[in-house]
Coordinates of C-alpha atoms in Angstrom, one line a residue:
M22 CA 52.3 -109.4 66.5
A23 CA 50.0 -111.6 67.6
E24 CA 46.3 -110.6 68.2
V25 CA 45.0 -110.1 71.6
I26 CA 41.4 -110.8 71.5
P27 CA 39.5 -108.0 73.8
H28 CA 37.7 -110.1 76.4
S29 CA 36.9 -109.7 79.9
F30 CA 35.6 -111.4 83.0
F31 CA 34.3 -108.1 85.2
T32 CA 31.2 -106.4 84.9
D33 CA 30.1 -103.1 86.0
F34 CA 29.3 -104.0 89.5
D35 CA 32.4 -106.0 89.5
I36 CA 34.5 -103.0 89.0
N37 CA 32.7 -101.0 91.4
L38 CA 33.2 -103.6 94.0
F39 CA 36.6 -103.5 93.1
K40 CA 37.1 -99.6 93.6
A41 CA 35.0 -99.6 96.7
G42 CA 37.2 -102.0 98.4
K43 CA 34.2 -104.8 98.8
H44 CA 35.2 -107.2 96.2
Y45 CA 36.1 -110.4 98.2
R46 CA 36.4 -112.8 95.5
L47 CA 39.0 -111.2 92.8
Y48 CA 40.9 -114.6 92.0
E49 CA 37.5 -115.1 90.1
K50 CA 38.3 -112.2 87.9
F51 CA 42.1 -111.3 87.8
G52 CA 44.8 -113.8 86.9
S53 CA 45.1 -116.3 84.0
H54 CA 42.0 -118.3 83.3
I55 CA 41.7 -121.1 80.7
T56 CA 38.2 -120.5 78.3
T57 CA 37.1 -120.4 75.1
V58 CA 36.3 -117.5 73.0
D59 CA 34.5 -117.7 69.7
G60 CA 35.1 -121.5 69.9
I61 CA 39.0 -120.3 69.8
E62 CA 40.6 -122.1 73.1
G63 CA 43.2 -119.9 75.1
V64 CA 43.6 -117.8 78.3
Y65 CA 42.1 -114.9 79.7
F66 CA 44.8 -112.3 81.8
A67 CA 43.5 -109.6 83.9
V68 CA 46.0 -107.4 86.0
W69 CA 45.7 -104.4 87.6
A70 CA 48.5 -101.6 86.8
P71 CA 46.9 -98.2 87.0
S72 CA 50.0 -96.4 86.4
A73 CA 51.0 -98.5 83.6
K74 CA 51.3 -97.3 79.9
M75 CA 51.7 -100.8 78.4
V76 CA 51.3 -103.8 79.7
S77 CA 51.9 -107.1 77.7
V78 CA 51.8 -110.7 78.3
V79 CA 55.9 -112.6 78.1
G80 CA 56.1 -116.7 78.3
D81 CA 56.6 -119.8 76.7
F82 CA 54.2 -119.3 73.9
N83 CA 55.8 -116.3 72.5
Y84 CA 58.8 -116.9 73.2
W85 CA 59.2 -114.2 75.7
V86 CA 59.4 -111.3 73.5
E87 CA 58.0 -107.9 74.7
G88 CA 54.9 -106.6 73.0
E89 CA 54.1 -109.7 71.4
H90 CA 50.4 -109.9 73.4
K91 CA 49.7 -106.5 74.4
L92 CA 46.9 -106.4 77.2
N93 CA 44.0 -103.9 76.5
V94 CA 43.6 -101.3 79.1
R95 CA 40.2 -100.9 80.5
W96 CA 37.7 -97.4 79.7
D97 CA 36.5 -97.1 83.4
S98 CA 39.3 -96.1 85.0
S99 CA 39.7 -98.9 87.1
G100 CA 43.5 -99.5 85.8
I101 CA 42.8 -102.9 84.6
W102 CA 44.7 -104.4 81.5
E103 CA 43.3 -107.3 80.5
G104 CA 42.5 -109.7 77.2
F105 CA 42.3 -113.1 75.9
I106 CA 45.3 -114.6 74.4
P107 CA 44.8 -117.8 71.8
G108 CA 47.0 -120.5 72.1
A109 CA 48.3 -120.2 75.7
G110 CA 46.8 -123.1 78.0
K111 CA 47.3 -125.0 81.1
G112 CA 51.1 -125.1 82.1
S113 CA 51.8 -122.2 80.2
I114 CA 54.5 -120.2 81.9
Y115 CA 54.3 -116.3 81.9
K116 CA 55.2 -112.8 83.4
Y117 CA 53.8 -109.2 82.7
K118 CA 55.8 -107.1 81.1
I119 CA 55.0 -103.4 82.1
Q120 CA 56.4 -100.1 81.1
S121 CA 55.2 -97.0 83.6
N122 CA 53.8 -93.6 83.0
H123 CA 56.5 -93.1 85.4
N124 CA 60.0 -92.2 83.2
D125 CA 58.8 -95.0 81.1
I126 CA 60.2 -97.5 83.6
K127 CA 59.5 -101.2 82.8
T128 CA 59.2 -103.9 85.4
E129 CA 58.7 -107.6 85.1
K130 CA 56.5 -108.9 87.0
A131 CA 54.8 -112.7 88.2
D132 CA 51.1 -112.5 88.0
P133 CA 49.7 -111.7 91.4
Y134 CA 47.1 -113.8 91.3
A135 CA 48.6 -117.0 89.6
R136 CA 47.5 -120.4 90.7
R137 CA 51.0 -121.9 90.3
S138 CA 54.5 -120.7 90.1
E139 CA 57.9 -121.9 88.9
H140 CA 60.1 -123.8 91.5
N141 CA 62.5 -121.4 93.0
P142 CA 64.8 -119.8 92.1
K143 CA 62.6 -119.7 88.9
T144 CA 59.8 -116.6 89.4
A145 CA 57.7 -117.4 86.6
S146 CA 54.0 -117.6 87.0
I147 CA 52.3 -120.7 85.5
V148 CA 49.0 -120.6 83.9
W149 CA 46.8 -123.6 86.1
E150 CA 43.7 -124.7 86.5
D151 CA 42.4 -128.2 88.8
D152 CA 39.4 -130.4 88.8
Y153 CA 40.5 -131.9 91.9
N154 CA 37.4 -134.3 93.2
W155 CA 37.2 -133.3 97.3
K156 CA 36.3 -136.4 99.2
D157 CA 35.9 -134.7 102.6
S158 CA 32.0 -134.0 102.6
K159 CA 31.7 -135.5 105.9
W160 CA 34.4 -133.2 107.6
M161 CA 33.4 -130.2 105.8
K162 CA 29.3 -130.7 107.0
K163 CA 30.4 -131.1 110.8
R164 CA 33.3 -128.8 110.8
K165 CA 31.4 -126.0 112.7
K166 CA 31.5 -128.5 116.1
H167 CA 35.2 -129.5 115.3
N168 CA 36.1 -125.7 115.0
A169 CA 33.9 -124.2 117.7
L170 CA 35.2 -122.3 120.6
D171 CA 33.5 -124.6 122.8
A172 CA 35.5 -127.5 121.1
P173 CA 39.1 -129.0 121.8
F174 CA 41.7 -127.1 120.0
S175 CA 45.1 -129.1 120.0
V176 CA 47.4 -127.5 117.1
Y177 CA 50.4 -129.4 115.9
E178 CA 52.6 -126.4 114.0
V179 CA 54.5 -127.7 110.8
H180 CA 56.9 -126.2 108.9
L181 CA 56.8 -129.0 105.5
G182 CA 60.4 -128.6 104.5
S183 CA 61.7 -129.8 107.9
W184 CA 58.9 -131.6 109.6
K185 CA 60.8 -134.7 107.6
R186 CA 62.9 -135.4 104.5
K187 CA 64.2 -138.0 102.5
K188 CA 67.2 -139.4 102.9
D189 CA 69.1 -137.7 100.7
N190 CA 67.9 -134.5 102.5
S191 CA 65.5 -133.6 99.8
F192 CA 61.7 -132.5 100.6
L193 CA 58.7 -134.8 101.3
S194 CA 55.9 -133.8 98.7
Y195 CA 52.5 -133.1 99.2
E196 CA 51.5 -136.7 98.4
D197 CA 54.1 -138.3 101.2
L198 CA 53.2 -135.8 103.7
A199 CA 49.1 -136.7 102.9
D200 CA 50.6 -140.4 104.3
E201 CA 52.9 -139.8 106.5
L202 CA 52.0 -136.2 108.6
V203 CA 48.4 -137.1 108.4
A204 CA 48.9 -140.5 109.8
Y205 CA 51.2 -139.2 112.8
V206 CA 49.3 -136.6 114.1
K207 CA 46.0 -138.8 113.9
D208 CA 48.2 -141.1 116.0
M209 CA 49.4 -138.0 118.1
N210 CA 45.5 -137.4 119.2
F211 CA 46.2 -133.7 117.7
T212 CA 42.9 -131.9 116.9
H213 CA 44.4 -129.3 114.2
V214 CA 47.8 -128.8 112.1
E215 CA 49.0 -125.7 111.6
L216 CA 50.9 -125.1 108.7
M217 CA 54.0 -122.3 108.3
P218 CA 53.1 -120.4 105.2
I219 CA 52.8 -122.7 102.1
M220 CA 52.2 -119.8 99.7
E221 CA 55.0 -119.2 97.3
F222 CA 57.9 -117.8 98.2
P223 CA 61.2 -117.1 96.9
Y224 CA 63.5 -117.4 100.0
D225 CA 63.7 -120.2 102.0
P226 CA 65.6 -118.6 105.3
S227 CA 62.1 -116.7 105.5
W228 CA 60.5 -120.0 106.4
G229 CA 58.0 -118.8 104.2
Y230 CA 57.1 -115.3 105.7
Q231 CA 58.3 -113.4 102.8
L232 CA 55.3 -113.9 100.0
T233 CA 55.5 -113.3 96.8
G234 CA 52.7 -115.9 95.5
Y235 CA 49.7 -115.1 97.6
F236 CA 47.4 -117.5 95.6
A237 CA 49.8 -120.1 94.5
P238 CA 50.9 -123.5 97.4
T239 CA 54.6 -123.4 97.1
S240 CA 55.8 -125.9 94.2
R241 CA 58.7 -126.9 96.6
F242 CA 56.3 -129.9 97.3
G243 CA 53.9 -130.4 93.9
D244 CA 51.3 -128.9 92.3
P245 CA 48.0 -127.2 93.5
E246 CA 46.0 -130.7 93.3
D247 CA 48.5 -132.3 95.6
F248 CA 48.3 -130.0 98.2
K249 CA 44.6 -130.3 98.3
L250 CA 45.3 -134.0 98.6
L251 CA 47.2 -133.4 101.8
V252 CA 44.3 -131.0 103.2
D253 CA 41.6 -133.6 102.0
K254 CA 43.2 -136.9 104.1
L255 CA 43.5 -134.3 106.8
H256 CA 40.0 -134.1 106.9
Q257 CA 38.9 -137.6 105.9
N258 CA 40.7 -138.4 109.2
D259 CA 39.1 -135.5 111.2
I260 CA 42.0 -133.5 111.8
G261 CA 41.5 -129.9 111.1
I262 CA 44.3 -127.5 108.7
L263 CA 45.2 -123.8 109.8
L264 CA 47.2 -121.6 107.7
D265 CA 49.3 -119.2 108.7
W266 CA 48.9 -116.0 106.6
V267 CA 50.7 -112.9 106.1
P268 CA 48.8 -109.5 105.1
S269 CA 51.4 -107.7 107.1
H270 CA 54.1 -107.3 104.8
F271 CA 55.8 -108.5 101.7
P272 CA 59.3 -108.8 100.2
E273 CA 61.0 -106.2 97.3
D274 CA 62.1 -109.0 95.1
A275 CA 62.0 -108.0 91.6
H276 CA 59.2 -110.1 90.1
G277 CA 56.9 -109.6 93.7
L278 CA 54.5 -106.9 94.3
G279 CA 56.8 -104.3 95.3
F280 CA 56.6 -101.3 92.4
F281 CA 54.8 -103.0 90.8
D282 CA 53.7 -100.7 87.9
G283 CA 56.3 -98.4 88.2
S284 CA 54.8 -97.1 91.1
A285 CA 54.0 -97.8 95.1
L286 CA 50.6 -99.8 94.2
Y287 CA 50.4 -102.4 96.9
E288 CA 52.7 -100.8 99.6
H289 CA 52.1 -97.4 101.1
P290 CA 54.3 -94.6 99.1
D291 CA 55.2 -93.0 102.5
P292 CA 58.2 -95.5 103.9
K293 CA 57.3 -94.5 107.4
K294 CA 54.0 -96.8 107.2
G295 CA 55.1 -98.3 103.5
Y296 CA 58.5 -100.0 104.8
H297 CA 59.4 -102.4 107.7
Q298 CA 62.5 -101.8 108.5
D299 CA 63.4 -105.0 110.4
W300 CA 62.3 -107.3 108.1
K301 CA 63.4 -105.0 105.0
S302 CA 60.1 -105.6 103.3
L303 CA 57.0 -103.6 102.5
I304 CA 53.7 -102.9 104.3
F305 CA 50.8 -103.0 102.3
N306 CA 48.6 -99.6 102.3
Y307 CA 45.8 -100.8 103.9
G308 CA 43.9 -97.6 103.2
R309 CA 43.6 -98.3 99.5
N310 CA 40.5 -100.1 98.3
E311 CA 41.9 -102.0 95.8
V312 CA 44.6 -103.6 98.3
K313 CA 41.9 -104.5 100.8
S314 CA 40.1 -106.3 98.0
F315 CA 43.4 -107.6 97.3
L316 CA 43.9 -109.5 100.6
I317 CA 40.3 -110.1 101.6
S318 CA 39.9 -111.8 98.5
N319 CA 43.3 -113.8 99.3
A320 CA 41.6 -115.0 102.9
I321 CA 38.8 -116.1 101.4
F322 CA 40.6 -118.1 98.6
W323 CA 42.4 -120.4 100.5
L324 CA 38.9 -121.2 102.9
D325 CA 37.1 -121.5 99.7
Q326 CA 39.5 -123.4 97.3
F327 CA 41.5 -124.9 99.6
H328 CA 38.7 -126.2 102.5
A329 CA 41.1 -124.8 105.0
D330 CA 39.4 -124.2 108.8
G331 CA 41.2 -121.5 109.6
L332 CA 44.2 -118.4 109.6
R333 CA 46.9 -117.6 111.7
V334 CA 47.4 -114.2 110.9
D335 CA 51.2 -113.5 111.4
A336 CA 53.1 -110.1 113.3
V337 CA 49.2 -108.4 113.8
A338 CA 51.2 -106.1 116.0
S339 CA 53.5 -104.9 113.5
M340 CA 50.4 -103.6 112.0
L341 CA 48.1 -102.3 114.5
F342 CA 50.8 -99.6 115.6
L343 CA 52.7 -96.7 113.3
D344 CA 55.3 -96.7 115.4
Y345 CA 56.2 -100.8 115.9
S346 CA 59.9 -101.2 116.0
R347 CA 60.5 -97.1 114.9
E348 CA 62.0 -95.1 116.9
D349 CA 60.8 -91.3 117.3
G350 CA 61.0 -89.2 114.1
E351 CA 60.3 -92.3 112.1
W352 CA 56.9 -92.4 112.3
E353 CA 53.9 -90.0 112.5
P354 CA 50.8 -90.0 114.7
N355 CA 47.5 -90.9 113.1
M356 CA 44.5 -88.1 112.7
F357 CA 43.7 -88.2 116.3
G358 CA 47.2 -88.0 117.9
G359 CA 47.9 -91.8 118.7
R360 CA 50.3 -94.5 117.7
E361 CA 47.3 -96.5 115.9
N362 CA 47.1 -97.2 112.5
L363 CA 43.5 -96.8 112.0
E364 CA 43.7 -98.2 108.3
A365 CA 45.0 -101.4 109.3
M366 CA 42.6 -101.9 112.6
S367 CA 39.5 -101.1 109.8
F368 CA 41.0 -103.7 107.0
L369 CA 41.7 -106.3 110.3
R370 CA 37.8 -106.0 110.9
E371 CA 36.8 -106.1 107.3
M372 CA 38.4 -109.0 107.1
N373 CA 37.2 -110.9 110.0
E374 CA 34.0 -109.9 108.9
A375 CA 33.9 -110.9 105.5
V376 CA 35.8 -114.4 106.8
Y377 CA 33.1 -115.3 109.2
S378 CA 30.1 -114.0 106.7
A379 CA 31.4 -116.5 104.2
F380 CA 32.6 -119.3 106.4
P381 CA 30.8 -119.2 109.7
D382 CA 32.4 -122.4 110.6
V383 CA 36.1 -121.4 110.6
Q384 CA 38.6 -119.5 112.7
T385 CA 40.8 -116.7 112.6
I386 CA 43.7 -116.4 115.1
A387 CA 45.4 -113.3 115.4
E388 CA 49.7 -113.4 116.3
E389 CA 49.1 -110.3 118.6
S390 CA 52.2 -109.5 121.2
T391 CA 50.8 -106.7 123.0
A392 CA 48.2 -105.7 125.4
F393 CA 45.9 -104.3 122.5
P394 CA 42.0 -104.9 123.8
M395 CA 39.6 -107.0 122.3
V396 CA 41.3 -108.6 119.6
S397 CA 39.2 -111.5 119.7
R398 CA 35.7 -109.9 120.2
P399 CA 33.3 -108.7 118.4
T400 CA 33.5 -106.1 115.3
S401 CA 30.0 -105.3 116.6
L402 CA 31.2 -104.2 120.2
G403 CA 34.4 -102.6 118.8
G404 CA 36.8 -105.2 118.6
L405 CA 38.7 -106.4 115.9
G406 CA 36.6 -109.7 115.0
F407 CA 39.4 -112.4 115.7
G408 CA 38.0 -116.0 116.8
M409 CA 41.3 -116.4 118.9
K410 CA 44.3 -114.7 120.1
W411 CA 48.0 -116.2 120.8
M412 CA 48.8 -115.6 124.5
M413 CA 52.2 -114.2 124.2
G414 CA 52.6 -113.2 128.0
W415 CA 51.6 -116.8 128.9
M416 CA 54.5 -118.0 126.9
H417 CA 57.1 -115.7 128.2
D418 CA 56.4 -116.3 131.7
T419 CA 56.0 -119.8 131.7
L420 CA 59.1 -120.5 129.8
Q421 CA 60.9 -117.9 132.1
Y422 CA 59.6 -119.7 135.2
F423 CA 60.6 -123.6 134.2
G424 CA 63.8 -122.0 133.1
K425 CA 64.8 -121.3 136.7
E426 CA 66.0 -123.8 139.0
P427 CA 63.5 -125.3 141.0
V428 CA 64.7 -124.0 144.5
Y429 CA 64.3 -120.7 143.2
R430 CA 60.9 -121.0 142.1
K431 CA 59.1 -120.5 145.3
H432 CA 60.2 -116.8 144.5
H433 CA 58.4 -116.3 141.2
Q434 CA 55.4 -117.9 142.2
N435 CA 53.5 -114.9 140.6
D436 CA 55.4 -116.2 137.3
L437 CA 52.6 -118.6 136.7
T438 CA 49.4 -117.2 138.6
F439 CA 49.8 -114.0 136.6
S440 CA 48.3 -115.1 133.6
M441 CA 45.2 -116.0 135.1
T442 CA 43.9 -112.2 136.0
Y443 CA 43.8 -111.7 132.4
A444 CA 43.1 -115.1 130.9
F445 CA 39.6 -114.8 129.9
T446 CA 40.0 -111.1 128.4
E447 CA 40.2 -112.7 124.9
N448 CA 39.9 -116.1 123.8
F449 CA 43.4 -117.3 124.4
M450 CA 45.4 -120.0 122.4
L451 CA 48.7 -120.8 124.3
P452 CA 51.7 -121.3 122.2
L453 CA 54.7 -123.2 122.1
S454 CA 56.0 -122.0 118.7
H455 CA 59.0 -122.3 116.5
D456 CA 60.0 -118.7 117.3
E457 CA 60.7 -120.0 120.7
V458 CA 63.3 -122.5 119.4
V459 CA 65.3 -120.7 117.3
Y460 CA 67.9 -117.6 117.3
G461 CA 70.0 -119.1 120.5
K462 CA 67.0 -119.3 122.3
R463 CA 67.5 -123.2 122.9
S464 CA 65.1 -126.1 122.4
I465 CA 62.1 -126.2 124.9
L466 CA 64.1 -129.0 126.3
G467 CA 67.5 -127.5 126.4
R468 CA 65.9 -124.7 128.6
M469 CA 64.9 -127.0 131.4
P470 CA 67.2 -127.4 134.6
G471 CA 68.5 -130.3 136.5
D472 CA 70.2 -133.4 135.9
E473 CA 68.5 -135.5 132.7
W474 CA 66.1 -137.3 134.7
Q475 CA 64.8 -133.6 136.2
R476 CA 64.9 -131.9 132.6
F477 CA 62.8 -134.5 130.9
A478 CA 60.3 -134.2 134.1
N479 CA 60.7 -130.8 134.0
L480 CA 59.3 -130.5 130.1
R481 CA 56.6 -133.6 130.9
L482 CA 55.0 -131.2 133.8
L483 CA 55.7 -127.8 131.4
Y484 CA 53.2 -129.8 128.4
S485 CA 50.9 -131.1 131.4
Y486 CA 50.2 -127.5 133.0
M487 CA 49.7 -126.1 129.5
F488 CA 47.3 -128.6 128.4
T489 CA 45.1 -128.2 131.7
H490 CA 45.5 -124.2 131.8
P491 CA 42.6 -122.6 130.2
G492 CA 42.6 -121.8 126.4
G493 CA 43.8 -123.7 123.2
N494 CA 47.3 -125.2 122.4
L495 CA 49.7 -125.1 120.2
L496 CA 53.1 -127.2 119.9
F497 CA 55.8 -126.8 117.3
Q498 CA 56.8 -129.7 115.8
G499 CA 60.1 -131.8 117.8
G500 CA 58.3 -130.6 121.1
E501 CA 56.4 -133.5 121.2
F502 CA 59.5 -135.8 121.7
G503 CA 62.0 -133.5 123.3
Q504 CA 64.1 -132.6 120.4
S505 CA 66.8 -131.6 121.8
E506 CA 69.0 -129.1 119.5
E507 CA 67.6 -126.1 118.2
W508 CA 64.9 -126.1 114.8
N509 CA 66.9 -126.1 111.7
F510 CA 64.2 -125.1 108.7
E511 CA 67.3 -126.9 106.5
N512 CA 67.1 -130.1 107.7
S513 CA 64.5 -132.7 109.2
L514 CA 63.3 -133.3 112.8
D515 CA 65.7 -135.6 115.0
W516 CA 63.6 -138.6 114.5
H517 CA 66.3 -140.9 116.0
L518 CA 65.6 -139.9 119.3
L519 CA 62.8 -141.7 119.3
Q520 CA 65.0 -144.6 120.0
Y521 CA 65.6 -143.3 123.5
E522 CA 63.3 -143.8 126.2
P523 CA 63.0 -140.2 127.6
H524 CA 62.0 -138.8 124.0
K525 CA 59.8 -141.6 124.0
G526 CA 58.4 -141.1 127.0
V527 CA 57.5 -137.4 126.2
K528 CA 55.8 -138.3 123.0
E529 CA 53.4 -140.6 124.7
L530 CA 52.9 -137.8 127.1
I531 CA 51.6 -135.6 124.3
K532 CA 49.6 -138.3 123.0
D533 CA 47.8 -138.9 126.5
L534 CA 47.6 -135.3 127.0
N535 CA 45.7 -134.8 123.6
A536 CA 43.7 -137.6 124.7
L537 CA 42.7 -136.3 127.8
Y538 CA 41.6 -133.1 126.5
K539 CA 39.7 -134.2 123.7
S540 CA 38.0 -136.6 125.9
E541 CA 37.2 -134.3 129.0
P542 CA 34.5 -131.6 128.5
A543 CA 36.0 -129.8 131.6
L544 CA 39.2 -128.8 129.5
Y545 CA 37.7 -127.2 126.5
E546 CA 33.8 -126.4 127.1
K547 CA 34.6 -123.2 129.0
Q548 CA 37.8 -122.6 127.8
F549 CA 37.6 -119.0 127.5
S550 CA 35.5 -118.5 130.6
S551 CA 36.3 -117.8 134.2
E552 CA 33.7 -120.3 134.7
G553 CA 35.6 -122.8 133.5
F554 CA 38.4 -122.0 135.6
E555 CA 39.0 -122.2 139.9
W556 CA 41.5 -122.0 141.7
I557 CA 41.5 -124.1 145.0
D558 CA 45.5 -122.6 146.3
Y559 CA 47.9 -120.6 144.7
N560 CA 49.8 -119.3 147.5
D561 CA 51.8 -122.4 148.5
A562 CA 55.0 -120.7 147.3
E563 CA 56.9 -122.6 149.9
N564 CA 56.3 -125.9 148.4
S565 CA 56.0 -124.3 145.1
V566 CA 52.4 -126.2 144.2
F567 CA 49.2 -124.9 142.4
T568 CA 46.1 -126.8 142.8
Y569 CA 43.0 -125.8 140.9
V570 CA 39.9 -127.2 139.4
R571 CA 38.7 -127.1 135.5
K572 CA 35.1 -127.1 135.2
G573 CA 32.8 -128.1 132.4
I574 CA 28.9 -127.7 131.6
D575 CA 27.7 -130.5 134.0
D576 CA 29.9 -130.9 137.2
K577 CA 30.4 -134.2 137.0
D578 CA 32.8 -133.3 134.4
N579 CA 34.8 -130.9 136.6
L580 CA 38.5 -132.2 137.6
V581 CA 40.7 -131.6 140.1
I582 CA 44.4 -130.6 139.2
A583 CA 47.7 -130.2 141.4
C584 CA 51.1 -129.6 140.2
N585 CA 54.5 -130.2 141.8
M586 CA 57.2 -128.0 140.5
T587 CA 59.9 -129.0 142.8
P588 CA 62.1 -132.3 142.9
M589 CA 60.6 -132.9 145.8
P590 CA 57.7 -135.1 146.1
R591 CA 54.7 -133.9 148.2
E592 CA 53.2 -137.1 150.0
N593 CA 49.8 -136.7 151.6
Y594 CA 49.4 -133.3 150.5
K595 CA 46.1 -132.0 151.8
L596 CA 43.4 -130.5 149.3
G597 CA 40.4 -128.4 149.8
L598 CA 37.3 -129.4 147.7
S599 CA 33.7 -127.9 147.9
R600 CA 32.0 -131.4 147.2
K601 CA 32.7 -134.7 148.7
G602 CA 32.6 -138.0 147.1
K603 CA 35.2 -140.3 145.7
L604 CA 38.1 -139.0 143.4
K605 CA 39.8 -140.9 140.8
E606 CA 43.5 -140.3 139.0
I607 CA 42.8 -140.1 135.5
F608 CA 46.4 -138.9 134.7
N609 CA 49.9 -138.5 136.1
S610 CA 52.9 -137.1 134.5
D611 CA 55.3 -139.2 136.6
F612 CA 54.1 -142.6 135.0
K613 CA 56.9 -145.0 133.8
K614 CA 55.5 -145.1 130.4
Y615 CA 57.0 -141.0 130.3
F616 CA 60.4 -142.2 131.9
G617 CA 58.4 -140.7 135.2
S618 CA 59.3 -142.7 138.4
G619 CA 55.6 -144.2 138.7
N620 CA 56.5 -144.3 142.1
Y621 CA 53.6 -142.0 143.3
K622 CA 50.1 -143.1 142.0
N623 CA 47.4 -142.5 143.6
S624 CA 44.4 -144.8 144.5
L625 CA 40.8 -143.9 144.6
K626 CA 40.2 -141.4 147.0
T627 CA 37.2 -140.5 149.4
T628 CA 36.7 -136.9 150.5
K629 CA 36.5 -136.4 154.6
S630 CA 34.8 -133.7 156.3
D631 CA 37.6 -131.9 157.3
P632 CA 37.5 -128.3 156.1
W633 CA 40.5 -126.8 154.4
H634 CA 41.4 -124.2 151.7
F635 CA 38.1 -122.7 153.0
R636 CA 35.7 -125.4 151.5
D637 CA 34.0 -128.0 153.3
H638 CA 35.7 -131.2 152.5
S639 CA 39.2 -132.2 152.1
I640 CA 41.3 -135.3 150.8
E641 CA 45.3 -136.4 150.8
I642 CA 47.1 -137.1 147.6
D643 CA 50.4 -137.9 146.9
I644 CA 52.0 -135.7 143.8
P645 CA 55.0 -137.1 142.2
P646 CA 58.2 -134.8 141.9
L647 CA 58.4 -132.3 138.9
G648 CA 55.3 -133.7 138.2
M649 CA 50.9 -133.2 137.9
V650 CA 48.2 -135.5 138.5
V651 CA 44.4 -134.9 137.5
F652 CA 41.8 -136.4 139.2
K653 CA 37.8 -136.4 138.5
Y654 CA 35.3 -137.5 140.5
N655 CA 34.0 -141.0 140.5
A656 CA 31.1 -142.1 138.4
Q657 CA 29.5 -143.4 141.8
S658 CA 29.4 -139.7 143.4
K659 CA 26.4 -137.9 142.7
P660 CA 27.1 -134.7 141.8
K661 CA 24.8 -131.8 141.5
T662 CA 24.4 -131.4 137.6
S663 CA 23.8 -128.6 135.7
T664 CA 20.4 -127.8 134.1
K665 CA 22.2 -126.3 131.1
K666 CA 22.3 -128.3 127.8
R667 CA 25.4 -129.0 126.3
K668 CA 26.1 -127.7 122.7

């Protein structure tokens, strides 16, 4: 039997923190670490398996022989097995062979803390450390400004495996994406990219939401250094990166976290709390301190080691409610008789506190689909502590409205106005995400009614309305050029569509909307405050016209916006304004370069002292069919300037 030299990275303080659920950098201790002991080079291994009778490391360095390298269990009842194996090194392939105290059950597991994994369908872990030389110091020093809640957040959601593929339908590498994706996102003026899960996962149809390698970037596109290069290039081009993160559930794959040491270790032992029936997956035990440390350490890991600018936390609603997708009798109330998962709530609060304490210049964003209160409010006020929350209600109501024939829209005015009754109860991000273009829902373009011209006009109007509605924005890949078909994770986007004018027009529109959003403070400075929005008129259902003002810190930045939701142009449409002056049209979704008619441009408008809409002044404008126009007071006007300083 080969010798395993006793060695430990853990101090007593580490063990106490781990047991208390307060160790947030476990990746520095657990896993495999290249090191030198007594002048001998090798690898230190450490794994948590409290129900194990024996743990050995099997790998290519010992011909996968069980028991050849047995780890030593710590004396302190922490359940940690560890040891130093001479001769192993970077690139060594391994798993843990675990014999359980429970009926001598044996499991063979990948390392939960591995930094690199084999390419699927292989499932072993790889010893890995890198010395990547980051070049994004300029971004890191100033990213607090870019990631602030009063900064523009226009997010491009990307699935790396299907954004674009090579001619033989193979994946682009992280290095390829560092060139092509970064250049594209920069040209399109998005402020951030959000990547669907890039942590290692075994099953492509899960899109990455069934994770087995929480600390390893997927090997599908390259090694960890290559992924760092992609992040680095984004930052060098002033583009932030958000990562989808899945602390809600994990798959039952034999090499994964499930039944890890022959017991319910990471998952809750009660199936009513530990098994997700819809996804056939296991649910973390949020009440177990060591599991909390694992998950929070994982969140910190991606922000620390990979310079991520934030985490979009998946399926938060499934975590918050004990009866989520369960019938009566399939769940049990909490200690107070309620349906809330108190342990999950506590975990989310602690996770957000840990993240913002260590990285005050990032954001956490909740995908939470219910009316659960105060998701994006501070924990000190009783909130969950997220920076933002996806506005799922807006998404549902808006897509439902735009899917209707324009002749019926006058009966559904409230579908669009309703969002403003709750828009400022949270810091909302408006998502048109991947979930809205799969499973028979059709593409966003495919939902639009009318002939070809009207369908594209509707799509441009939807996007224009979205970008001028309070909140941040998220658009899934392909939506920016009017992808015709539903998203297919197995193929590239239909880039050939850009040879056609309608699709090219949508792409130009998104590019200009992003530029407008980034350049006009009224669209982002108060995007999460009721002070940043004012209706002019939301009652003109007969004409299906909506008019409103977006406000910045300084009145001179205010924008006047009018949307016409029908194919009938509204000429000489009277609009009431609180201020007199000259207004210049700065955006029109009907421009010819967007595949619009180009027939309804507005010249410089001067207000008249003619009261309208309960305001002292008014102008008359032309609103194009299925179009939106944006006006800004001309610099020659002299607005009342706020005394507040812009941050």
